[in-house]
Amino acid sequence: MNARWMTLPLALGALGCTGDPELTEPVADCGAEALQTCVAEYGAAIASCYTDAGGPCAADDAGTTAALDTLSASLDACTVGALDEAATDARLRNACASESESLAWRTYGGPQGAAWAEADDGQRSCLSGAHAAATAFVADSLTAITDCDASGDCEATSLDNDRSPLRDTARDAVNAACGLLPNLIALDVPTYLERADQQIDCLAATVHDDDGLGLQCGPTFAQFEAPRGEWTQVVVDSEIWGTQCADGTDYAFQIRWAPEGEPLDRVLIGLQGGGVCLFEEDCAERLISNPGLFNALDDEPIESGIVSNDPNESAFANWTKVYLPYCNQDVFTGGGVDEVLGGTTVPRFGAVNLRAAMQMVRDALWAELDAEGGAGFRPDEVVALFGGFSAGGYGTLYNYHWMIDDLQWPRTAAYPDAGLALDNGSVFGVRGIGLLKVPDWGTTPYLPPYCFEGDCAVGEVIFNALSPRLETVPEQRMLVLTNPYDLIQQGDAFFGEDTAAFMNELRASYCRTKDLPGIDYYITSVSDKSTHVVSLRPELWSGEVDGETMRDWFERAIEMPETLEDRAEEADFVKLFEGVKPYPCEVAP
């Protein structure tokens, strides 16, 4: 146990810390009680905004502000680990606010409160009751962790015994308050509380650094170490994370910490492509003809265009990089189910694999930054680009909300490349397949609580659902990339050989969504050959559309996001492709 210091008098003991070494004795984890009090008060303030004011709290809400100010006042020279007083205060304020807000967003339907806005009085009572029970579960569990750690002989097994009755109480309370929960936010009660339980561990890790507590979050839970400036493969422990590739092998990903002297908390994430198999015939054929599509252990990172390690090519060359292989043929949406397709079984674990990998990256980054000293790890200070290519582009659409809502890296921009998930207007298309496969793949609870029906598989539907949630900080944007002449994407979206129909829908969808807040486009103009995935191609990465290179456009999205403008051109597609119509909105010549 890591000792902290507090004043002897009980009146000050509740604060958890002091600055007078002559009146102190060691006690467990300064700031713990202040944090758990803040979580309870901040959660209550959020609930009041919904029940009394009818919706989400304003940025300057008096109740949430008071909870954070009380937290700061309670710290009184408290320091956690190697952090100084200012860094400790900033970390705990962020932990209280971000974890409380994440729980509320999961309950009420994002920062925009989408589920609440559409609910009737009975449904609102249901959501309020679930939120109250979950908030109490978090606060009471933090108290149990602090009490156990302070005892001096706390072990993970005994702590879990202390926490187990709290889980049972919370389950009964949520079931009693809100049996309709899956219909409102796509989560059944066990899953809803399991995710709150994960938050409890992350909250506790901000003030308790004893790995004997068995917390499955934070620097003491970091699963790997890696050298800086070199790619390292990390094999994920399936016993811990429940991960799996479709051929039954372990999931693995690649990480390259930023080189020495560069900030570690600038992170570029790339999701591998590789198509999709949907039915027995195509899945069985792919298993035989291309078994590498179902395995992650042999996948090597890409190093060109946006992900180049050459600073002369990419402004992100010296960022920390994470490469997430694709091995379940489910566009990174599978919720950990085995789909039986006649004589072929395909494990669909894509979303499980992605989220496990990113949580592992978070914990290792937390450990690395805390070891560096200074402000340590701050999730709200991480700047990230989260994107993917082809099937990985689809995966970006369906997982971006998790990066900002649950992982709580708010300064993350998404870049889906060649994965627009366009609707072909027929039953057999992205919309129809979504209606079929979202439940079959266990995907529903992995979609946003404000867009989880089958038609949320359509890119335009996701854009409309995400847009009201975006731009709570300027970097929150969906940076949509594509080339109009793209036979692979055309086939993936079930447009068959009708290139004109694909291009016309792409153009119409662009015009319908280009003015949505937080949705930005960069559409290249290669018309002489089908071009699939654009950000990895050096000639397109450094080429111009409407007077701006893709490289400069991306750099502006990070450095000056408020100034970003769409880049799309009419070019010569109408002339070269019979049946292609001009954009139904204004674009460059």
Coordinates of C-alpha atoms in Angstrom, one line a residue:
M1 CA 0.0 0.0 0.0
N2 CA 1.2 3.5 -0.8
A3 CA 0.9 5.7 2.3
R4 CA -0.5 9.2 2.1
W5 CA -0.6 11.7 5.0
M6 CA -3.5 13.3 6.8
T7 CA -4.1 15.3 9.9
L8 CA -4.9 13.3 13.1
P9 CA -8.1 15.1 14.1
L10 CA -11.2 13.2 12.8
A11 CA -12.7 16.5 11.6
L12 CA -9.9 16.8 9.1
G13 CA -9.6 13.1 8.5
A14 CA -12.7 13.2 6.3
L15 CA -10.9 15.4 3.9
G16 CA -8.3 12.8 3.3
C17 CA -5.2 15.0 3.5
T18 CA -3.3 17.8 5.0
G19 CA -0.2 19.9 4.5
D20 CA 1.2 19.8 8.1
P21 CA 3.8 17.0 8.5
E22 CA 4.2 17.5 12.2
L23 CA 0.5 16.5 12.9
T24 CA 0.3 13.6 10.5
E25 CA 0.4 9.9 10.3
P26 CA 0.3 7.6 7.2
V27 CA -3.1 6.8 5.8
A28 CA -4.3 5.3 2.6
D29 CA -4.6 7.3 -0.6
C30 CA -5.1 11.0 -0.1
G31 CA -8.0 12.3 -2.1
A32 CA -10.1 9.1 -2.2
E33 CA -12.9 10.3 0.0
A34 CA -13.0 13.7 -1.7
L35 CA -13.3 12.0 -5.1
Q36 CA -16.1 9.6 -4.1
T37 CA -18.0 12.6 -2.5
C38 CA -17.5 14.5 -5.8
V39 CA -18.9 11.6 -7.9
A40 CA -22.0 11.4 -5.7
E41 CA -22.6 15.2 -5.8
Y42 CA -21.8 15.6 -9.5
G43 CA -24.1 12.7 -10.4
A44 CA -26.9 14.3 -8.3
A45 CA -26.4 17.6 -10.1
I46 CA -26.7 16.0 -13.5
A47 CA -29.9 14.2 -12.4
S48 CA -31.3 17.6 -11.3
C49 CA -30.6 19.1 -14.7
Y50 CA -32.7 16.5 -16.3
T51 CA -35.5 16.3 -13.8
D52 CA -35.7 20.0 -13.0
A53 CA -34.4 21.8 -16.1
G54 CA -35.5 19.2 -18.7
G55 CA -32.2 18.2 -20.2
P56 CA -28.4 18.1 -20.1
C57 CA -26.6 20.5 -17.8
A58 CA -25.1 23.7 -19.2
A59 CA -21.3 24.0 -19.2
D60 CA -21.5 26.5 -16.3
D61 CA -24.1 24.6 -14.3
A62 CA -24.0 25.6 -10.7
G63 CA -24.4 22.1 -9.3
T64 CA -21.7 20.4 -11.2
T65 CA -19.4 23.4 -10.7
A66 CA -20.0 23.3 -6.9
A67 CA -19.2 19.6 -6.8
L68 CA -15.8 20.2 -8.4
D69 CA -15.1 23.2 -6.2
T70 CA -15.9 21.2 -3.1
L71 CA -13.5 18.5 -4.4
S72 CA -10.7 21.1 -4.8
A73 CA -11.3 22.6 -1.4
S74 CA -11.2 19.2 0.2
L75 CA -7.8 18.3 -1.2
D76 CA -5.8 20.9 0.8
A77 CA -2.2 20.2 -0.3
C78 CA -3.1 16.6 -1.2
T79 CA -0.8 14.9 -3.7
V80 CA -1.3 11.6 -5.5
G81 CA 1.8 9.6 -6.5
A82 CA 4.4 11.8 -8.1
L83 CA 1.9 14.5 -9.0
D84 CA 2.2 17.9 -7.4
E85 CA -0.8 19.6 -5.8
A86 CA -2.0 21.4 -9.0
A87 CA -1.7 18.2 -11.1
T88 CA -3.5 16.2 -8.4
D89 CA -6.3 18.7 -8.3
A90 CA -6.6 18.7 -12.1
R91 CA -6.6 14.9 -12.4
L92 CA -9.2 14.4 -9.7
R93 CA -11.5 17.1 -11.1
N94 CA -11.3 15.5 -14.5
A95 CA -11.9 12.0 -13.2
C96 CA -15.0 13.2 -11.2
A97 CA -16.4 15.1 -14.1
S98 CA -15.6 12.8 -17.0
E99 CA -16.6 9.5 -15.3
S100 CA -19.8 11.1 -14.0
E101 CA -20.7 12.5 -17.4
S102 CA -19.9 9.2 -19.1
L103 CA -22.3 7.4 -16.9
A104 CA -24.9 10.0 -17.6
W105 CA -24.3 9.9 -21.3
R106 CA -24.8 6.2 -21.3
T107 CA -28.0 6.6 -19.5
Y108 CA -29.6 9.6 -21.1
G109 CA -28.4 9.1 -24.6
G110 CA -25.1 11.1 -25.0
P111 CA -24.2 14.6 -24.0
Q112 CA -27.2 15.7 -26.1
G113 CA -29.6 13.6 -24.0
A114 CA -31.1 12.0 -27.1
A115 CA -32.9 9.2 -25.3
W116 CA -34.3 11.6 -22.7
A117 CA -35.6 14.0 -25.4
E118 CA -37.6 11.2 -27.1
A119 CA -38.9 9.6 -23.9
D120 CA -42.3 10.0 -22.3
D121 CA -42.8 10.6 -18.6
G122 CA -42.7 7.0 -17.7
Q123 CA -39.6 6.4 -19.7
R124 CA -37.9 9.4 -18.2
S125 CA -38.7 8.1 -14.7
C126 CA -37.1 4.9 -15.8
L127 CA -33.9 6.6 -17.0
S128 CA -33.7 8.8 -13.9
G129 CA -34.1 5.7 -11.6
A130 CA -31.4 3.8 -13.5
H131 CA -29.0 6.7 -13.3
A132 CA -29.6 7.2 -9.5
A133 CA -29.0 3.6 -8.8
A134 CA -25.8 3.5 -11.0
T135 CA -24.4 6.6 -9.4
A136 CA -25.0 5.2 -5.9
F137 CA -23.3 2.0 -7.0
V138 CA -20.2 3.9 -8.1
A139 CA -20.0 6.0 -5.0
D140 CA -20.6 3.2 -2.6
S141 CA -18.1 1.0 -4.4
L142 CA -15.4 3.7 -4.2
T143 CA -16.1 3.8 -0.4
A144 CA -15.7 0.1 -0.2
I145 CA -12.3 0.3 -2.0
T146 CA -11.1 3.1 0.2
D147 CA -12.1 1.3 3.4
C148 CA -10.5 -1.9 2.3
D149 CA -7.3 -0.2 1.3
A150 CA -7.1 1.7 4.5
S151 CA -7.4 -1.5 6.5
G152 CA -3.8 -2.4 5.7
D153 CA -4.5 -6.0 4.7
C154 CA -6.8 -5.6 1.7
E155 CA -6.6 -8.2 -1.0
A156 CA -8.4 -8.4 -4.3
T157 CA -10.5 -11.4 -3.3
S158 CA -11.7 -9.8 -0.1
L159 CA -12.4 -6.5 -1.9
D160 CA -14.5 -8.3 -4.5
N161 CA -16.5 -9.9 -1.7
D162 CA -17.2 -6.4 -0.4
R163 CA -18.2 -5.1 -3.8
S164 CA -20.4 -8.1 -4.8
P165 CA -23.4 -7.1 -2.6
L166 CA -23.2 -3.6 -4.0
R167 CA -23.5 -5.0 -7.5
D168 CA -26.5 -7.1 -6.4
T169 CA -28.2 -4.1 -4.8
A170 CA -27.6 -2.0 -7.9
R171 CA -28.9 -4.7 -10.2
D172 CA -32.1 -5.0 -8.1
A173 CA -32.5 -1.2 -8.0
V174 CA -32.1 -0.7 -11.7
N175 CA -34.4 -3.6 -12.5
A176 CA -37.0 -2.1 -10.2
A177 CA -36.6 1.4 -11.7
C178 CA -36.2 0.6 -15.3
G179 CA -37.1 -2.7 -16.8
L180 CA -37.4 -0.9 -20.2
L181 CA -33.7 0.0 -20.3
P182 CA -32.7 -2.1 -23.3
N183 CA -35.5 -0.5 -25.4
L184 CA -34.3 3.0 -24.4
I185 CA -30.5 2.8 -24.6
A186 CA -29.7 -0.7 -26.0
L187 CA -28.2 -2.0 -22.8
D188 CA -29.6 -4.7 -20.6
V189 CA -29.1 -4.2 -16.8
P190 CA -26.1 -6.6 -16.4
T191 CA -24.2 -4.8 -19.3
Y192 CA -25.2 -1.4 -18.0
L193 CA -23.8 -2.1 -14.6
E194 CA -20.7 -4.0 -15.9
R195 CA -19.7 -0.8 -17.7
A196 CA -20.3 1.2 -14.5
D197 CA -18.1 -1.3 -12.7
Q198 CA -15.3 -0.7 -15.2
Q199 CA -15.6 3.0 -14.4
I200 CA -15.3 2.3 -10.7
D201 CA -11.9 0.7 -11.3
C202 CA -10.7 3.6 -13.4
L203 CA -11.9 6.1 -10.8
A204 CA -10.2 4.2 -8.0
A205 CA -7.0 4.0 -10.0
T206 CA -6.7 7.8 -9.9
V207 CA -6.2 7.7 -6.1
H208 CA -5.1 4.1 -5.2
D209 CA -1.9 2.8 -6.7
D210 CA -1.7 -0.5 -4.8
D211 CA -2.0 -3.4 -7.4
G212 CA -3.1 -5.7 -4.5
L213 CA -6.6 -4.1 -5.0
G214 CA -7.0 -6.0 -8.3
L215 CA -8.2 -2.9 -10.2
Q216 CA -8.6 -3.7 -13.8
C217 CA -7.8 -0.2 -15.0
G218 CA -4.9 2.2 -14.6
P219 CA -1.1 2.1 -14.5
T220 CA -0.9 -0.9 -12.1
F221 CA -3.0 -2.9 -14.6
A222 CA -0.8 -2.0 -17.6
Q223 CA -0.4 -5.2 -19.6
F224 CA 2.7 -4.4 -21.7
E225 CA 5.8 -2.3 -22.0
A226 CA 7.3 -1.2 -25.3
P227 CA 10.4 0.7 -26.5
R228 CA 9.9 4.2 -27.9
G229 CA 10.0 4.7 -31.7
E230 CA 9.7 1.0 -32.6
W231 CA 6.8 -1.1 -33.5
T232 CA 5.9 -3.8 -30.9
Q233 CA 3.3 -6.5 -31.2
V234 CA 1.1 -6.9 -28.1
V235 CA -0.9 -10.2 -27.8
V236 CA -4.0 -9.7 -25.9
D237 CA -4.8 -12.0 -23.0
S238 CA -8.2 -13.5 -23.9
E239 CA -8.7 -14.8 -20.4
I240 CA -8.7 -11.2 -19.1
W241 CA -10.4 -9.4 -22.0
G242 CA -12.6 -12.0 -23.7
T243 CA -11.0 -11.3 -27.1
Q244 CA -10.7 -13.7 -30.0
C245 CA -10.1 -13.8 -33.8
A246 CA -12.3 -15.8 -36.1
D247 CA -9.9 -18.7 -36.5
G248 CA -9.8 -19.1 -32.7
T249 CA -6.4 -17.5 -32.2
D250 CA -5.6 -14.7 -29.8
Y251 CA -6.1 -11.1 -30.9
A252 CA -3.0 -9.0 -31.2
F253 CA -2.2 -5.3 -32.1
Q254 CA 0.8 -3.2 -32.8
I255 CA 2.0 -0.1 -31.0
R256 CA 4.8 2.4 -31.7
W257 CA 5.3 4.8 -28.8
A258 CA 6.3 8.3 -30.0
P259 CA 10.1 8.6 -30.3
E260 CA 12.1 10.0 -27.4
G261 CA 11.6 13.8 -27.1
E262 CA 8.1 13.6 -28.6
P263 CA 4.9 13.7 -26.6
L264 CA 3.4 10.3 -25.9
D265 CA -0.2 11.6 -25.7
R266 CA -0.6 12.4 -29.4
V267 CA -2.0 9.2 -30.7
L268 CA -2.8 8.0 -34.2
I269 CA -5.0 4.8 -34.4
G270 CA -5.5 2.9 -37.6
L271 CA -8.1 0.1 -38.2
Q272 CA -7.1 -2.4 -40.8
G273 CA -9.4 -3.2 -43.7
G274 CA -10.3 -6.5 -45.2
G275 CA -13.8 -6.7 -46.5
V276 CA -16.7 -8.5 -44.8
C277 CA -18.3 -12.0 -45.0
L278 CA -21.9 -12.3 -44.3
F279 CA -23.3 -15.7 -45.2
E280 CA -22.2 -19.3 -45.1
E281 CA -21.0 -19.4 -48.7
D282 CA -18.8 -16.3 -48.7
C283 CA -17.4 -16.9 -45.2
A284 CA -16.5 -20.6 -45.9
E285 CA -14.8 -19.6 -49.1
R286 CA -12.8 -16.9 -47.4
L287 CA -11.7 -19.2 -44.6
I288 CA -10.2 -21.4 -47.3
S289 CA -8.9 -18.9 -49.8
N290 CA -7.6 -16.2 -47.5
P291 CA -7.2 -17.5 -43.9
G292 CA -5.2 -14.4 -43.0
L293 CA -8.4 -12.4 -42.9
F294 CA -9.3 -14.3 -39.8
N295 CA -6.0 -13.9 -37.9
A296 CA -4.3 -10.9 -36.3
L297 CA -0.9 -12.4 -35.3
D298 CA 0.8 -12.0 -38.7
D299 CA -0.5 -8.5 -39.6
E300 CA 2.1 -5.8 -40.0
P301 CA 1.5 -2.0 -39.7
I302 CA 1.2 0.2 -42.7
E303 CA 3.7 3.0 -43.1
S304 CA 2.6 5.4 -45.8
G305 CA 0.5 8.5 -46.3
I306 CA -1.1 9.6 -43.0
V307 CA 0.6 6.8 -41.1
S308 CA 4.1 7.4 -42.5
N309 CA 7.0 7.6 -40.1
D310 CA 8.7 10.2 -42.2
P311 CA 8.1 13.7 -40.9
N312 CA 8.6 15.0 -44.4
E313 CA 5.5 13.0 -45.5
S314 CA 3.2 13.2 -42.5
A315 CA 2.7 15.7 -39.7
F316 CA 1.8 12.7 -37.5
A317 CA 5.0 10.8 -38.2
N318 CA 6.3 11.1 -34.6
W319 CA 2.9 10.5 -32.8
T320 CA 2.3 7.4 -30.8
K321 CA 0.7 4.9 -33.3
V322 CA -1.6 2.0 -32.7
Y323 CA -2.5 -0.4 -35.5
L324 CA -5.5 -2.6 -34.9
P325 CA -5.7 -5.7 -37.2
Y326 CA -9.0 -6.9 -38.4
C327 CA -9.8 -10.6 -37.9
N328 CA -13.5 -11.2 -37.5
Q329 CA -15.0 -10.0 -40.8
D330 CA -17.6 -8.0 -38.8
V331 CA -16.4 -4.4 -39.5
F332 CA -15.2 -4.1 -35.9
T333 CA -18.8 -4.4 -34.5
G334 CA -19.0 -8.0 -33.2
G335 CA -20.0 -8.2 -29.5
G336 CA -18.4 -11.5 -28.7
V337 CA -20.8 -14.1 -30.2
D338 CA -20.2 -17.2 -32.4
E339 CA -22.4 -16.8 -35.5
V340 CA -23.4 -20.2 -36.9
L341 CA -23.9 -20.1 -40.6
G342 CA -24.9 -23.6 -41.6
G343 CA -21.8 -25.7 -41.4
T344 CA -19.5 -22.7 -40.7
T345 CA -19.1 -20.8 -37.4
V346 CA -17.6 -17.3 -37.4
P347 CA -16.7 -15.7 -34.1
R348 CA -17.7 -12.1 -34.3
F349 CA -15.6 -10.2 -31.7
G350 CA -14.5 -7.1 -33.6
A351 CA -15.8 -4.5 -31.1
V352 CA -14.6 -6.5 -28.1
N353 CA -11.1 -6.7 -29.7
L354 CA -10.9 -3.0 -30.5
R355 CA -12.0 -1.9 -27.1
A356 CA -9.7 -4.3 -25.2
A357 CA -6.8 -3.1 -27.3
M358 CA -7.5 0.6 -26.7
Q359 CA -8.1 0.1 -22.9
M360 CA -4.7 -1.6 -22.8
V361 CA -3.1 1.3 -24.6
R362 CA -4.8 3.7 -22.2
D363 CA -3.4 1.8 -19.1
A364 CA 0.1 1.6 -20.6
L365 CA 0.0 5.3 -21.6
W366 CA -1.2 6.1 -18.1
A367 CA 1.8 4.3 -16.6
E368 CA 4.3 5.9 -19.1
L369 CA 3.1 9.4 -18.5
D370 CA 2.9 9.1 -14.7
A371 CA 6.5 7.8 -14.8
E372 CA 7.6 10.9 -16.7
G373 CA 6.3 13.2 -13.9
G374 CA 4.8 16.5 -14.5
A375 CA 1.0 16.5 -15.0
G376 CA 1.0 12.7 -15.6
F377 CA -1.8 11.0 -17.6
R378 CA -4.8 13.2 -18.4
P379 CA -7.4 11.6 -20.7
D380 CA -8.8 15.0 -21.5
E381 CA -5.4 16.1 -22.8
V382 CA -4.8 13.2 -25.2
V383 CA -5.1 14.3 -28.8
A384 CA -6.0 11.4 -31.0
L385 CA -6.9 10.6 -34.6
F386 CA -9.0 7.4 -34.7
G387 CA -9.7 6.0 -38.1
G388 CA -9.5 3.1 -40.5
F389 CA -9.4 1.9 -44.0
S390 CA -12.2 0.2 -46.0
A391 CA -13.8 -2.2 -43.4
G392 CA -11.8 -0.3 -40.8
G393 CA -13.6 2.9 -42.1
Y394 CA -16.9 1.2 -41.3
G395 CA -15.5 0.3 -37.9
T396 CA -14.6 3.9 -37.3
L397 CA -18.2 5.0 -37.9
Y398 CA -19.5 2.4 -35.4
N399 CA -16.9 2.9 -32.7
Y400 CA -16.0 6.6 -32.6
H401 CA -18.7 7.3 -30.0
W402 CA -16.9 4.9 -27.6
M403 CA -13.6 6.7 -27.9
I404 CA -15.2 10.0 -26.8
D405 CA -18.1 8.8 -24.6
D406 CA -16.5 5.8 -22.8
L407 CA -12.8 5.9 -23.2
Q408 CA -13.2 9.6 -22.5
W409 CA -10.6 10.9 -24.9
P410 CA -12.7 14.0 -25.9
R411 CA -10.0 15.5 -28.2
T412 CA -10.4 12.7 -30.7
A413 CA -11.2 13.2 -34.4
A414 CA -12.3 10.3 -36.5
Y415 CA -11.2 9.6 -40.1
P416 CA -13.2 6.9 -41.9
D417 CA -11.5 6.2 -45.2
A418 CA -13.4 4.5 -48.0
G419 CA -16.2 3.3 -45.7
L420 CA -19.1 5.6 -46.2
A421 CA -21.7 2.8 -45.7
L422 CA -24.0 4.3 -48.3
D423 CA -27.6 3.1 -48.7
N424 CA -28.4 1.6 -52.1
G425 CA -32.1 2.0 -51.5
S426 CA -32.9 -1.7 -51.7
V427 CA -33.7 -4.4 -49.2
F428 CA -30.3 -6.0 -49.8
G429 CA -28.0 -3.2 -48.9
V430 CA -26.2 -1.7 -45.9
R431 CA -29.5 -0.9 -44.2
G432 CA -31.0 -4.3 -44.7
I433 CA -27.8 -6.1 -43.7
G434 CA -27.6 -3.9 -40.6
L435 CA -31.2 -4.9 -39.6
L436 CA -30.1 -8.5 -39.9
K437 CA -26.6 -8.6 -38.6
V438 CA -26.7 -6.0 -35.7
P439 CA -28.6 -8.4 -33.5
D440 CA -26.9 -11.5 -34.9
W441 CA -23.4 -10.2 -34.2
G442 CA -24.3 -9.0 -30.7
T443 CA -23.6 -5.5 -31.9
T444 CA -26.6 -3.7 -30.4
P445 CA -25.0 -2.8 -27.0
Y446 CA -21.8 -1.6 -28.8
L447 CA -23.6 1.0 -30.8
P448 CA -24.3 4.5 -29.4
P449 CA -27.2 4.7 -26.9
Y450 CA -28.6 7.3 -29.3
C451 CA -28.4 5.2 -32.5
F452 CA -28.6 1.4 -32.1
E453 CA -31.3 0.2 -34.5
G454 CA -30.3 -1.7 -37.7
D455 CA -30.5 1.3 -39.9
C456 CA -27.7 2.8 -37.8
A457 CA -25.4 0.7 -40.0
V458 CA -25.9 3.4 -42.7
G459 CA -23.2 6.1 -42.6
E460 CA -25.6 8.9 -43.1
V461 CA -27.8 7.8 -40.2
I462 CA -24.8 7.6 -38.0
F463 CA -23.6 11.1 -39.1
N464 CA -27.0 12.5 -38.2
A465 CA -27.0 10.8 -34.8
L466 CA -23.4 11.7 -34.0
S467 CA -23.5 15.3 -35.1
P468 CA -25.5 16.7 -32.1
R469 CA -23.0 15.0 -29.8
L470 CA -19.8 16.4 -31.5
E471 CA -17.8 19.6 -31.0
T472 CA -18.1 19.7 -27.2
V473 CA -14.4 20.4 -27.9
P474 CA -13.2 21.7 -31.3
E475 CA -11.3 18.5 -32.2
Q476 CA -14.4 16.3 -32.2
R477 CA -15.0 15.8 -35.8
M478 CA -15.8 13.1 -38.3
L479 CA -13.2 13.6 -41.2
V480 CA -14.8 11.6 -44.0
L481 CA -12.5 10.5 -46.8
T482 CA -13.3 8.8 -50.1
N483 CA -12.7 8.7 -53.8
P484 CA -15.9 8.7 -55.9
Y485 CA -14.7 6.1 -58.3
D486 CA -14.2 3.2 -56.0
L487 CA -15.4 -0.2 -57.3
I488 CA -14.5 -2.0 -54.0
Q489 CA -16.5 0.3 -51.8
Q490 CA -19.2 0.3 -54.5
G491 CA -19.4 -3.5 -54.1
D492 CA -19.1 -3.4 -50.3
A493 CA -22.2 -1.2 -50.2
F494 CA -24.1 -3.6 -52.6
F495 CA -24.4 -1.3 -55.6
G496 CA -23.3 -4.1 -57.8
E497 CA -22.0 -2.9 -61.2
D498 CA -24.0 0.4 -61.1
T499 CA -21.2 2.9 -60.8
A500 CA -23.4 5.8 -61.6
A501 CA -25.9 4.9 -58.9
F502 CA -23.0 4.6 -56.4
M503 CA -21.5 8.0 -57.4
N504 CA -24.9 9.7 -57.4
E505 CA -25.7 8.5 -53.9
L506 CA -22.3 9.5 -52.7
R507 CA -22.8 13.0 -54.1
A508 CA -26.4 13.3 -52.7
S509 CA -25.4 12.0 -49.3
Y510 CA -22.5 14.5 -49.2
C511 CA -24.9 17.4 -49.9
R512 CA -27.4 16.2 -47.3
T513 CA -24.8 15.9 -44.5
K514 CA -22.0 18.4 -45.3
D515 CA -23.4 21.1 -43.2
L516 CA -23.9 18.9 -40.1
P517 CA -21.8 20.2 -37.2
G518 CA -18.7 18.1 -36.8
I519 CA -19.0 16.3 -40.1
D520 CA -16.3 17.2 -42.7
Y521 CA -15.4 15.8 -46.0
Y522 CA -12.3 15.4 -48.2
I523 CA -13.3 13.8 -51.5
T524 CA -10.5 13.2 -53.9
S525 CA -11.0 13.3 -57.7
V526 CA -9.3 10.3 -59.3
S527 CA -11.4 9.4 -62.3
D528 CA -9.1 7.4 -64.5
K529 CA -8.9 4.4 -62.3
S530 CA -10.9 2.9 -59.4
T531 CA -9.2 4.1 -56.2
H532 CA -9.9 2.4 -52.8
V533 CA -8.6 4.1 -49.7
V534 CA -7.0 7.5 -50.2
S535 CA -5.2 8.5 -47.0
L536 CA -2.5 5.8 -47.3
R537 CA -1.6 6.8 -50.9
P538 CA 1.4 9.3 -50.9
E539 CA 0.3 10.9 -54.2
L540 CA -3.2 11.6 -52.8
W541 CA -2.0 12.5 -49.3
S542 CA 0.2 15.2 -50.8
G543 CA -2.1 16.0 -53.7
E544 CA -4.6 18.8 -53.7
V545 CA -8.4 19.0 -53.7
D546 CA -9.9 22.5 -54.2
G547 CA -6.5 24.1 -53.4
E548 CA -5.6 22.2 -50.2
T549 CA -3.5 19.0 -49.7
M550 CA -4.9 16.2 -47.6
R551 CA -1.9 16.5 -45.4
D552 CA -2.5 20.2 -44.7
W553 CA -6.3 19.6 -44.3
F554 CA -5.6 17.0 -41.6
E555 CA -3.1 19.1 -39.8
R556 CA -5.6 22.0 -39.8
A557 CA -8.3 19.6 -38.4
I558 CA -6.0 19.1 -35.4
E559 CA -4.4 22.5 -35.0
M560 CA -7.2 24.8 -36.1
P561 CA -10.4 22.7 -36.3
E562 CA -12.7 25.7 -36.3
T563 CA -11.3 26.8 -39.7
L564 CA -11.8 23.4 -41.4
E565 CA -13.7 23.5 -44.7
D566 CA -15.0 20.6 -46.9
R567 CA -12.9 19.8 -49.9
A568 CA -14.9 18.4 -52.9
E569 CA -14.8 19.0 -56.6
E570 CA -17.1 18.4 -59.6
A571 CA -14.1 17.3 -61.6
D572 CA -14.8 15.3 -64.8
F573 CA -17.0 12.4 -63.5
V574 CA -20.2 13.6 -65.2
K575 CA -18.3 13.6 -68.5
L576 CA -16.6 10.3 -68.1
F577 CA -19.3 8.2 -66.5
E578 CA -22.7 7.9 -68.1
G579 CA -25.6 8.6 -65.8
V580 CA -23.5 10.4 -63.2
K581 CA -25.2 13.7 -62.2
P582 CA -23.6 16.9 -61.0
Y583 CA -23.5 17.4 -57.2
P584 CA -26.9 18.7 -56.1
C585 CA -25.1 21.3 -54.0
E586 CA -22.3 23.8 -54.6
V587 CA -18.7 22.3 -54.8
A588 CA -15.5 23.5 -56.4
P589 CA -15.3 23.2 -60.2

